[in-house]
Tab-separated table of C-alpha atoms and ligand atoms in Angstrom:
chain	number	residue	atom	x	y	z
Y	1	MET	CA	4.275	-3.592	52.767
Y	2	PHE	CA	5.749	-2.534	49.447
Y	3	ASP	CA	6.796	0.847	48.256
Y	4	PRO	CA	4.910	1.696	45.163
Y	5	HIS	CA	7.671	4.242	43.992
Y	6	GLN	CA	10.126	1.102	43.826
Y	7	VAL	CA	7.249	-0.876	42.161
Y	8	LYS	CA	6.756	1.859	39.669
Y	9	LYS	CA	10.342	1.473	38.394
Y	10	ASN	CA	9.287	-1.859	36.867
Y	11	PHE	CA	6.996	-0.053	34.588
Y	12	LEU	CA	9.088	1.748	31.971
Y	13	ILE	CA	6.196	3.177	30.140
Y	14	LEU	CA	5.365	5.300	33.200
Y	15	ASP	CA	8.548	7.110	32.876
Y	16	GLN	CA	7.716	9.524	30.119
Y	17	GLU	CA	6.440	13.052	29.275
Y	18	VAL	CA	3.158	12.945	27.341
Y	19	HIS	CA	3.195	16.758	26.679
Y	20	PRO	CA	6.062	18.961	26.949
Y	21	GLY	CA	6.878	19.370	30.624
Y	22	LYS	CA	4.035	17.124	31.566
Y	23	PRO	CA	5.068	13.674	33.053
Y	24	LEU	CA	2.411	10.870	32.483
Y	25	VAL	CA	0.170	10.237	35.476
Y	26	TYR	CA	-1.514	6.979	34.661
Y	27	LEU	CA	-4.840	6.927	36.406
Y	28	ASP	CA	-6.586	4.556	33.913
Y	29	SER	CA	-5.593	0.986	35.257
Y	30	ALA	CA	-9.317	-0.182	35.403
Y	31	ALA	CA	-9.330	0.072	31.737
Y	32	THR	CA	-5.949	-1.701	31.415
Y	33	SER	CA	-3.070	-1.991	33.763
Y	34	GLN	CA	0.346	-1.375	32.633
Y	35	LYS	CA	2.814	-4.270	32.453
Y	36	PRO	CA	6.075	-4.888	34.193
Y	37	LYS	CA	9.353	-5.098	32.345
Y	38	ALA	CA	9.343	-8.796	33.327
Y	39	VAL	CA	6.008	-9.549	31.359
Y	40	ALA	CA	7.269	-7.933	28.289
Y	41	GLU	CA	10.850	-9.628	28.659
Y	42	VAL	CA	9.466	-13.200	29.221
Y	43	MET	CA	7.135	-12.883	26.187
Y	44	ALA	CA	9.936	-11.421	23.894
Y	45	ARG	CA	12.401	-14.251	25.216
Y	46	TYR	CA	9.723	-16.954	24.461
Y	47	TYR	CA	9.453	-15.854	20.753
Y	48	MET	CA	13.100	-15.526	20.316
Y	49	THR	CA	14.065	-18.849	21.935
Y	50	ASP	CA	11.164	-21.300	22.473
Y	51	ASN	CA	8.366	-20.569	20.082
Y	52	ALA	CA	6.523	-23.627	18.555
Y	53	ASN	CA	3.092	-25.037	18.500
Y	54	VAL	CA	1.975	-26.845	21.720
Y	55	HIS	CA	0.894	-30.588	22.162
Y	56	ARG	CA	1.434	-31.251	18.325
Y	57	GLY	CA	5.142	-31.978	17.864
Y	58	VAL	CA	7.789	-34.331	19.241
Y	59	HIS	CA	10.616	-31.892	18.695
Y	60	VAL	CA	12.438	-29.948	21.287
Y	61	LEU	CA	10.726	-26.576	20.721
Y	62	SER	CA	7.243	-28.066	20.718
Y	63	ASP	CA	8.149	-29.850	23.901
Y	64	ARG	CA	9.381	-26.563	25.573
Y	65	ALA	CA	6.434	-24.600	24.337
Y	66	THR	CA	4.003	-27.355	25.758
Y	67	THR	CA	5.724	-27.530	29.052
Y	68	VAL	CA	5.688	-23.634	29.490
Y	69	TRP	CA	2.024	-23.426	28.482
Y	70	GLU	CA	0.959	-26.090	30.914
Y	71	MET	CA	3.135	-24.651	33.804
Y	72	SER	CA	1.939	-21.228	33.219
Y	73	LYS	CA	-1.584	-22.431	33.140
Y	74	GLU	CA	-1.074	-24.215	36.450
Y	75	LYS	CA	0.336	-21.020	37.997
Y	76	VAL	CA	-2.516	-18.870	36.843
Y	77	ALA	CA	-5.101	-21.448	38.128
Y	78	LYS	CA	-3.496	-21.469	41.467
Y	79	PHE	CA	-3.335	-17.645	41.737
Y	80	VAL	CA	-7.206	-17.552	41.470
Y	81	GLY	CA	-7.637	-20.518	43.752
Y	82	ALA	CA	-8.659	-22.995	41.078
Y	83	GLU	CA	-7.371	-26.358	39.755
Y	84	LYS	CA	-5.601	-26.279	36.350
Y	85	ASP	CA	-8.350	-28.335	34.761
Y	86	GLU	CA	-11.049	-25.659	36.029
Y	87	LEU	CA	-9.325	-22.933	34.144
Y	88	ILE	CA	-10.475	-22.494	30.599
Y	89	ILE	CA	-8.120	-19.931	28.739
Y	90	VAL	CA	-10.186	-17.197	26.757
Y	91	ARG	CA	-9.197	-13.847	25.474
Y	92	ASN	CA	-10.789	-11.732	28.303
Y	93	THR	CA	-13.716	-11.418	30.576
Y	94	THR	CA	-16.106	-10.803	27.738
Y	95	GLU	CA	-15.104	-14.035	25.916
Y	96	ALA	CA	-15.634	-15.718	29.324
Y	97	THR	CA	-19.006	-14.660	29.860
Y	98	ASN	CA	-19.751	-15.622	26.197
Y	99	GLY	CA	-18.355	-18.941	26.790
Y	100	VAL	CA	-20.874	-19.420	29.788
Y	101	ALA	CA	-23.761	-18.382	27.489
Y	102	TYR	CA	-22.745	-20.500	24.560
Y	103	GLY	CA	-21.083	-23.487	26.537
Y	104	TRP	CA	-23.775	-23.610	29.222
Y	105	GLY	CA	-26.789	-21.381	28.539
Y	106	ASP	CA	-27.654	-22.293	25.081
Y	107	HIS	CA	-28.448	-26.050	26.097
Y	108	GLN	CA	-29.281	-25.616	29.892
Y	109	LEU	CA	-32.014	-22.736	29.535
Y	110	LYS	CA	-35.309	-22.809	27.834
Y	111	LYS	CA	-38.395	-20.629	27.556
Y	112	GLY	CA	-39.662	-19.246	30.727
Y	113	ASP	CA	-36.407	-19.718	32.670
Y	114	VAL	CA	-34.850	-16.705	34.452
Y	115	ILE	CA	-31.632	-15.004	34.616
Y	116	VAL	CA	-30.931	-12.480	37.453
Y	117	ALA	CA	-28.180	-9.796	37.101
Y	118	THR	CA	-27.657	-6.294	38.705
Y	119	LEU	CA	-27.882	-2.769	37.556
Y	120	MET	CA	-24.255	-2.219	38.097
Y	121	GLU	CA	-23.068	-4.810	35.682
Y	122	HIS	CA	-20.538	-4.178	32.821
Y	123	HIS	CA	-21.944	-4.778	29.445
Y	124	ALA	CA	-19.851	-7.827	29.226
Y	125	ASN	CA	-22.045	-9.330	32.124
Y	126	LEU	CA	-25.394	-8.089	30.790
Y	127	VAL	CA	-25.413	-7.893	26.963
Y	128	VAL	CA	-24.424	-11.368	26.732
Y	129	TRP	CA	-27.461	-12.561	28.797
Y	130	GLN	CA	-29.802	-10.366	26.739
Y	131	GLU	CA	-28.621	-12.200	23.710
Y	132	LEU	CA	-28.847	-15.573	25.508
Y	133	CYS	CA	-32.441	-14.716	26.442
Y	134	LYS	CA	-33.207	-14.111	22.808
Y	135	ARG	CA	-31.833	-17.411	21.674
Y	136	THR	CA	-33.448	-19.405	24.509
Y	137	GLY	CA	-36.620	-17.490	25.367
Y	138	ALA	CA	-35.369	-17.086	29.021
Y	139	LYS	CA	-36.124	-13.662	30.745
Y	140	LEU	CA	-33.614	-11.317	32.353
Y	141	LEU	CA	-34.493	-9.512	35.522
Y	142	VAL	CA	-32.158	-6.731	36.688
Y	143	THR	CA	-31.613	-6.038	40.618
Y	144	GLY	CA	-31.871	-2.320	41.533
Y	145	LEU	CA	-29.315	-0.209	43.424
Y	146	LYS	CA	-29.308	1.359	46.885
Y	147	GLU	CA	-28.217	4.992	47.111
Y	148	LYS	CA	-26.739	4.740	43.739
Y	149	ALA	CA	-23.861	2.732	45.283
Y	150	GLU	CA	-24.477	-0.847	46.076
Y	151	VAL	CA	-26.889	-3.888	45.165
Y	152	ASP	CA	-30.252	-3.505	46.855
Y	153	LEU	CA	-30.090	-7.007	48.485
Y	154	ALA	CA	-33.779	-6.849	49.408
Y	155	ASP	CA	-34.655	-6.551	45.593
Y	156	PHE	CA	-32.009	-9.134	44.685
Y	157	GLU	CA	-33.710	-11.551	47.225
Y	158	LYS	CA	-37.051	-10.858	45.855
Y	159	LEU	CA	-35.972	-11.422	42.308
Y	160	LEU	CA	-34.313	-14.817	43.393
Y	161	LYS	CA	-37.726	-15.898	44.566
Y	162	THR	CA	-39.079	-15.739	41.037
Y	163	PRO	CA	-39.805	-19.232	39.848
Y	164	LYS	CA	-37.364	-20.820	37.482
Y	165	VAL	CA	-34.218	-18.749	38.271
Y	166	LYS	CA	-31.474	-20.701	36.559
Y	167	LEU	CA	-28.567	-18.273	36.269
Y	168	VAL	CA	-27.392	-15.397	38.521
Y	169	ALA	CA	-24.627	-13.309	37.228
Y	170	PHE	CA	-22.985	-10.335	39.301
Y	171	VAL	CA	-19.794	-8.465	39.475
Y	172	HIS	CA	-17.357	-8.824	42.400
Y	173	VAL	CA	-15.886	-5.224	42.259
Y	174	SER	CA	-17.766	-2.634	40.011
Y	175	ASN	CA	-15.566	-0.954	37.335
Y	176	ALA	CA	-17.865	2.206	37.585
Y	177	LEU	CA	-18.741	2.668	41.218
Y	178	GLY	CA	-15.707	0.844	42.859
Y	179	THR	CA	-18.299	-1.063	45.029
Y	180	VAL	CA	-17.083	-4.367	46.343
Y	181	ASN	CA	-20.090	-6.679	46.456
Y	182	PRO	CA	-20.777	-9.024	49.338
Y	183	VAL	CA	-20.248	-12.154	47.372
Y	184	GLU	CA	-20.525	-14.454	50.407
Y	185	GLN	CA	-23.991	-12.983	51.285
Y	186	MET	CA	-25.159	-12.890	47.757
Y	187	VAL	CA	-24.136	-16.568	46.925
Y	188	GLY	CA	-25.951	-17.497	50.438
Y	189	LEU	CA	-29.192	-15.862	49.139
Y	190	VAL	CA	-28.965	-17.707	45.646
Y	191	LYS	CA	-28.468	-20.913	47.298
Y	192	LYS	CA	-31.440	-20.212	49.707
Y	193	HIS	CA	-33.917	-19.108	47.156
Y	194	ALA	CA	-32.909	-20.295	43.844
Y	195	LYS	CA	-31.505	-23.640	44.521
Y	196	GLY	CA	-29.526	-25.263	41.786
Y	197	ALA	CA	-29.099	-21.996	39.843
Y	198	ARG	CA	-25.625	-21.274	38.750
Y	199	ILE	CA	-23.732	-18.299	39.712
Y	200	VAL	CA	-21.384	-16.201	37.448
Y	201	LEU	CA	-18.916	-13.863	39.035
Y	202	ASP	CA	-17.347	-11.219	37.074
Y	203	ALA	CA	-14.015	-10.961	38.718
Y	204	ALA	CA	-12.479	-8.612	36.178
Y	205	GLN	CA	-11.794	-5.853	38.757
Y	206	SER	CA	-11.278	-8.105	41.930
Y	207	VAL	CA	-8.597	-10.339	40.750
Y	208	PRO	CA	-6.115	-7.499	40.129
Y	209	HIS	CA	-6.756	-5.813	43.400
Y	210	MET	CA	-7.493	-8.439	46.167
Y	211	PRO	CA	-6.798	-12.031	47.076
Y	212	VAL	CA	-9.400	-14.100	45.068
Y	213	ASN	CA	-9.987	-17.833	45.666
Y	214	PHE	CA	-12.588	-19.334	43.335
Y	215	HIS	CA	-13.348	-22.236	45.628
Y	216	ASP	CA	-13.855	-20.111	48.633
Y	217	LEU	CA	-16.270	-17.996	46.787
Y	218	LYS	CA	-18.572	-20.850	45.983
Y	219	VAL	CA	-19.601	-19.708	42.548
Y	220	ASP	CA	-19.921	-21.958	39.504
Y	221	PHE	CA	-18.252	-19.620	37.023
Y	222	MET	CA	-15.668	-16.732	37.467
Y	223	ALA	CA	-14.365	-14.628	34.726
Y	224	PHE	CA	-11.257	-12.470	34.619
Y	225	SER	CA	-8.819	-10.503	32.208
Y	226	GLY	CA	-5.130	-10.817	32.170
Y	227	HIS	CA	-4.706	-7.332	30.943
Y	228	LYS	CA	-6.268	-5.583	34.085
Y	229	MET	CA	-3.892	-7.647	36.360
Y	230	LEU	CA	-0.303	-6.615	34.804
Y	231	GLY	CA	-0.586	-9.372	32.292
Y	232	PRO	CA	-0.760	-9.056	28.409
Y	233	MET	CA	-3.839	-8.083	26.453
Y	234	GLY	CA	-5.566	-10.906	24.660
Y	235	ILE	CA	-5.614	-13.481	27.560
Y	236	GLY	CA	-7.970	-14.113	30.302
Y	237	GLY	CA	-9.762	-16.972	32.188
Y	238	LEU	CA	-13.081	-18.512	32.808
Y	239	VAL	CA	-12.856	-20.683	35.726
Y	240	VAL	CA	-15.669	-23.523	35.851
Y	241	ARG	CA	-16.517	-25.641	38.808
Y	242	LYS	CA	-15.066	-29.017	38.042
Y	243	GLU	CA	-18.408	-31.067	38.489
Y	244	LEU	CA	-19.892	-28.828	35.658
Y	245	LEU	CA	-17.009	-29.895	33.393
Y	246	VAL	CA	-16.896	-33.620	34.320
Y	247	SER	CA	-20.898	-34.019	34.077
Y	248	GLY	CA	-20.810	-32.371	30.677
Y	249	GLU	CA	-23.164	-29.538	32.088
Y	250	MET	CA	-20.681	-27.226	30.694
Y	251	GLN	CA	-19.891	-27.973	27.102
Y	252	PRO	CA	-17.086	-26.843	24.610
Y	253	TRP	CA	-18.399	-23.924	22.509
Y	254	LEU	CA	-15.482	-23.740	20.199
Y	255	PHE	CA	-14.700	-26.535	18.069
Y	256	GLY	CA	-11.821	-27.902	15.857
Y	257	GLY	CA	-8.132	-28.885	16.307
Y	258	GLY	CA	-6.724	-29.576	19.550
Y	259	MET	CA	-9.855	-30.524	21.527
Y	260	ILE	CA	-10.844	-33.733	19.773
Y	261	GLU	CA	-10.691	-37.492	20.615
Y	262	GLU	CA	-11.825	-39.004	17.243
Y	263	VAL	CA	-13.147	-37.400	14.090
Y	264	GLN	CA	-15.321	-39.049	11.478
Y	265	GLU	CA	-16.596	-37.389	8.202
Y	266	GLN	CA	-19.910	-36.581	9.893
Y	267	SER	CA	-19.202	-36.629	13.634
Y	268	ALA	CA	-16.579	-36.134	16.279
Y	269	THR	CA	-15.821	-36.932	19.958
Y	270	TYR	CA	-14.056	-34.795	22.362
Y	271	SER	CA	-11.060	-35.188	24.421
Y	272	ASP	CA	-11.588	-36.554	28.043
Y	273	ASP	CA	-8.606	-34.222	29.063
Y	274	LEU	CA	-10.582	-31.335	30.375
Y	275	SER	CA	-7.868	-28.835	29.755
Y	276	GLU	CA	-7.593	-29.826	26.003
Y	277	ARG	CA	-11.368	-30.144	25.601
Y	278	PHE	CA	-11.798	-26.375	26.124
Y	279	THR	CA	-8.767	-25.476	23.976
Y	280	ALA	CA	-9.705	-25.257	20.416
Y	281	GLY	CA	-7.069	-24.252	18.081
Y	282	THR	CA	-3.704	-22.922	18.685
Y	283	PRO	CA	-3.436	-21.135	22.014
Y	284	ASP	CA	-1.661	-17.913	22.751
Y	285	VAL	CA	1.464	-19.435	24.558
Y	286	ALA	CA	3.377	-16.154	24.725
Y	287	SER	CA	0.428	-14.350	26.447
Y	288	MET	CA	0.023	-17.338	28.939
Y	289	ILE	CA	3.535	-17.045	29.917
Y	290	GLY	CA	3.209	-13.425	30.253
Y	291	LEU	CA	0.091	-13.813	32.500
Y	292	ALA	CA	1.913	-16.287	34.633
Y	293	THR	CA	4.889	-13.727	35.113
Y	294	ALA	CA	2.225	-11.108	36.077
Y	295	CYS	CA	0.907	-13.592	38.586
Y	296	ASP	CA	4.449	-14.024	40.020
Y	297	PHE	CA	4.831	-10.264	40.167
Y	298	LEU	CA	1.548	-9.881	42.181
Y	299	SER	CA	2.397	-12.850	44.276
Y	300	ARG	CA	5.806	-11.464	45.278
Y	301	LEU	CA	4.055	-8.118	46.443
Y	302	GLY	CA	1.560	-10.213	48.322
Y	303	MET	CA	-2.267	-9.706	47.297
Y	304	ASP	CA	-3.103	-8.794	50.892
Y	305	ASN	CA	-0.555	-5.817	50.476
Y	306	VAL	CA	-1.885	-5.179	46.959
Y	307	MET	CA	-5.311	-4.675	48.368
Y	308	LYS	CA	-4.121	-2.625	51.410
Y	309	HIS	CA	-2.397	-0.335	49.003
Y	310	ASP	CA	-5.410	0.013	46.919
Y	311	GLN	CA	-7.608	0.865	49.835
Y	312	GLU	CA	-5.018	3.477	51.109
Y	313	LEU	CA	-5.171	4.955	47.591
Y	314	VAL	CA	-9.078	4.938	47.421
Y	315	LYS	CA	-9.329	6.647	50.888
Y	316	TYR	CA	-6.829	9.223	50.092
Y	317	SER	CA	-8.300	9.996	46.719
Y	318	TYR	CA	-11.641	10.097	48.345
Y	319	GLU	CA	-10.506	12.738	50.894
Y	320	GLN	CA	-8.552	14.750	48.414
Y	321	LEU	CA	-11.284	14.974	45.605
Y	322	SER	CA	-13.822	15.637	48.180
Y	323	LYS	CA	-12.238	19.191	48.735
Y	324	VAL	CA	-12.350	19.951	45.072
Y	325	LYS	CA	-15.014	22.522	44.347
Y	326	GLY	CA	-17.933	21.299	42.215
Y	327	LEU	CA	-17.030	17.659	42.406
Y	328	THR	CA	-19.258	14.757	43.615
Y	329	ILE	CA	-17.829	11.444	44.059
Y	330	VAL	CA	-20.177	8.627	42.896
Y	331	GLY	CA	-20.360	5.177	44.584
Y	332	PRO	CA	-20.060	3.915	48.231
Y	333	LYS	CA	-17.771	5.093	50.915
Y	334	PRO	CA	-14.105	4.252	50.755
Y	335	GLU	CA	-14.497	1.365	53.164
Y	336	HIS	CA	-16.877	-0.372	50.574
Y	337	ARG	CA	-14.820	0.099	47.460
Y	338	LEU	CA	-11.680	-0.860	45.660
Y	339	GLY	CA	-9.626	0.166	42.566
Y	340	SER	CA	-11.246	3.456	41.368
Y	341	VAL	CA	-12.942	6.713	42.327
Y	342	ALA	CA	-15.336	8.047	39.791
Y	343	PHE	CA	-16.992	11.744	39.950
Y	344	VAL	CA	-19.245	14.114	38.379
Y	345	HIS	CA	-18.652	17.974	38.218
Y	346	ASP	CA	-21.370	20.393	38.689
Y	347	GLU	CA	-20.239	22.698	35.784
Y	348	VAL	CA	-17.922	20.764	33.528
Y	349	HIS	CA	-18.981	17.667	31.286
Y	350	ALA	CA	-16.786	14.495	32.107
Y	351	HIS	CA	-15.238	14.594	28.601
Y	352	ASP	CA	-14.055	18.129	28.810
Y	353	LEU	CA	-12.629	17.256	32.234
Y	354	ALA	CA	-10.804	14.255	31.072
Y	355	GLN	CA	-9.461	16.447	28.164
Y	356	ILE	CA	-8.163	19.101	30.452
Y	357	LEU	CA	-6.659	16.696	32.638
Y	358	ASP	CA	-4.788	14.946	29.735
Y	359	SER	CA	-3.357	18.361	28.862
Y	360	GLU	CA	-1.730	18.291	32.418
Y	361	GLY	CA	-0.456	14.677	31.707
Y	362	ILE	CA	-3.105	12.919	33.743
Y	363	ALA	CA	-4.546	9.886	31.988
Y	364	VAL	CA	-8.277	9.336	33.403
Y	365	ARG	CA	-11.252	7.804	31.673
Y	366	SER	CA	-14.549	9.514	31.093
Y	367	GLY	CA	-17.894	8.125	29.737
Y	368	HIS	CA	-20.280	5.434	30.862
Y	369	HIS	CA	-17.497	2.845	31.421
Y	370	CYS	CA	-19.541	0.121	29.618
Y	371	THR	CA	-22.314	0.457	32.281
Y	372	MET	CA	-24.908	2.387	30.426
Y	373	PRO	CA	-27.976	1.030	32.231
Y	374	LEU	CA	-26.317	2.192	35.636
Y	375	HIS	CA	-25.418	5.586	34.428
Y	376	ARG	CA	-28.957	5.983	32.963
Y	377	ALA	CA	-30.651	4.870	36.145
Y	378	CYS	CA	-28.318	7.110	38.376
Y	379	GLY	CA	-28.923	10.219	35.978
Y	380	TRP	CA	-25.396	10.590	35.180
Y	381	GLN	CA	-24.689	11.339	31.469
Y	382	ALA	CA	-21.116	10.491	32.203
Y	383	THR	CA	-18.466	10.226	34.967
Y	384	THR	CA	-14.860	10.563	35.097
Y	385	ARG	CA	-12.867	7.901	36.660
Y	386	ALA	CA	-9.407	7.818	38.289
Y	387	SER	CA	-8.225	4.264	38.697
Y	388	PHE	CA	-5.282	2.673	40.481
Y	389	ASN	CA	-2.977	-0.242	40.517
Y	390	VAL	CA	0.186	-1.355	42.319
Y	391	TYR	CA	2.519	1.549	40.880
Y	392	SER	CA	0.034	4.079	41.650
Y	393	THR	CA	1.145	6.547	44.238
Y	394	LYS	CA	-0.370	9.416	46.564
Y	395	GLU	CA	1.546	11.848	44.360
Y	396	ASP	CA	-0.375	10.757	41.211
Y	397	ILE	CA	-3.557	11.654	43.126
Y	398	ASP	CA	-2.026	15.001	44.297
Y	399	ALA	CA	-1.243	15.695	40.683
Y	400	LEU	CA	-4.908	14.932	39.743
Y	401	VAL	CA	-6.215	17.227	42.402
Y	402	LYS	CA	-3.795	19.981	41.353
Y	403	ALA	CA	-4.776	19.687	37.732
Y	404	PHE	CA	-8.372	20.850	38.756
Y	405	GLU	CA	-6.783	24.211	39.317
Y	406	LYS	CA	-6.630	24.381	35.291
Y	407	VAL	CA	-10.153	23.176	35.155
Y	408	ASN	CA	-11.082	26.060	37.280
Y	409	THR	CA	-9.141	28.720	35.334
Y	410	ILE	CA	-10.353	27.446	31.967
Y	411	PHE	CA	-14.148	27.511	33.197
Y	412	GLY	CA	-13.709	30.722	35.389
Y	413	LEU	CA	-14.806	28.728	38.577
Q	1	PLP	C1	-16.036	-5.323	35.839
Q	1	PLP	C2	-15.762	-5.517	34.305
Q	1	PLP	N1	-16.238	-6.584	33.777
Q	1	PLP	C3	-15.952	-6.880	32.425
Q	1	PLP	C4	-15.019	-6.069	31.816
Q	1	PLP	C5	-14.637	-6.649	30.333
Q	1	PLP	O1	-13.412	-6.910	30.204
Q	1	PLP	P1	-12.753	-7.178	28.782
Q	1	PLP	O2	-12.759	-5.780	28.145
Q	1	PLP	O3	-11.261	-7.439	29.303
Q	1	PLP	O4	-13.373	-8.304	28.230
Q	1	PLP	C6	-14.540	-5.122	32.464
Q	1	PLP	C7	-13.526	-4.114	31.607
Q	1	PLP	O5	-13.548	-3.043	31.936
Q	1	PLP	C8	-14.744	-4.752	33.690
Q	1	PLP	O6	-14.235	-3.926	34.336
């Protein structure tokens, strides 16, 4: 097991005061994680020594850039249990789900078809399907929750029995509730009741916190963001099951240079090389190397250890925050959650809480966390969320709990 205090030393940004006498306590990693020094350095070094465009030149720098691009892509694919060809590089989870909508949905769905999602989805895994429904005439059905904490599997099963379910989209780990969904069971239900329906897994909050293997999960599409897993902003992945790429069921949705085979004035054919077929235009090589370096960093810690560390923090914060007067923690019990703990206060609005906590150096997030339908259904105007990563410590949580003394003083509680 690693020592998070030692790990923290790699994150220089965390060693600062954000207000006089108030050291930064960063508890907003679900929004974006901090980046280890190694990630920043490898990207800077790339620009200072190797930068060139990939696949387009015969000169040395272009050759180097191509090699590191390919090697980094291979490494990231392996990290999430996919083959290199199955990984399409995108900017983030949002672009990945949009990729499914445009590259698959636009030509696979028609009027009357059905998409099933859940009420705990991030807008990136919901609004995209709403728009896809507008374009194709398909219908979106949203599964309800049990005890404002987990997917109601009976409702999920009922919706899957609707005729013409063609796409099922759900989140692995909820960013708002922390819930870890039973993917195996949910995939089993899809395969039982909606044979042939394709499954999209939003893994934005699972890939950073637990071992994730695309093939083992038996989903068709998986989306994740590099910036939540210690990597740079602006790079992420859409993993697509190889058969869908080879058969042409999944098609490119971005067109232009780099992905073509032959271009005529009025038409074009596209590369047989799957990796190239889905990489239109100049890719972000520096971010790709940064993401691969982040994967190395996490692999060295061991994803089993990362998950264990996270579980300990969730349990500890759950216990400590439960003692704070006026707070109610939302979502499931610690055993069923990962990455974050969100709460509501009897007397104080989430935004006021976040503001006061910030004045004590504590960075948390308040609002609907891009899950408006979930918040509305649960009757929460807004929640405040503390979220963790490998550099988070129990002392960070102690500081959060202590900062509630100031909340109590200001509000006279
Ligand atoms: C569960 C989940 N899905 C999707 C997203 C969207 O990620 P991005 O903003 O990187 O596209 C987030 C970001 O918070 C998330 O937590």
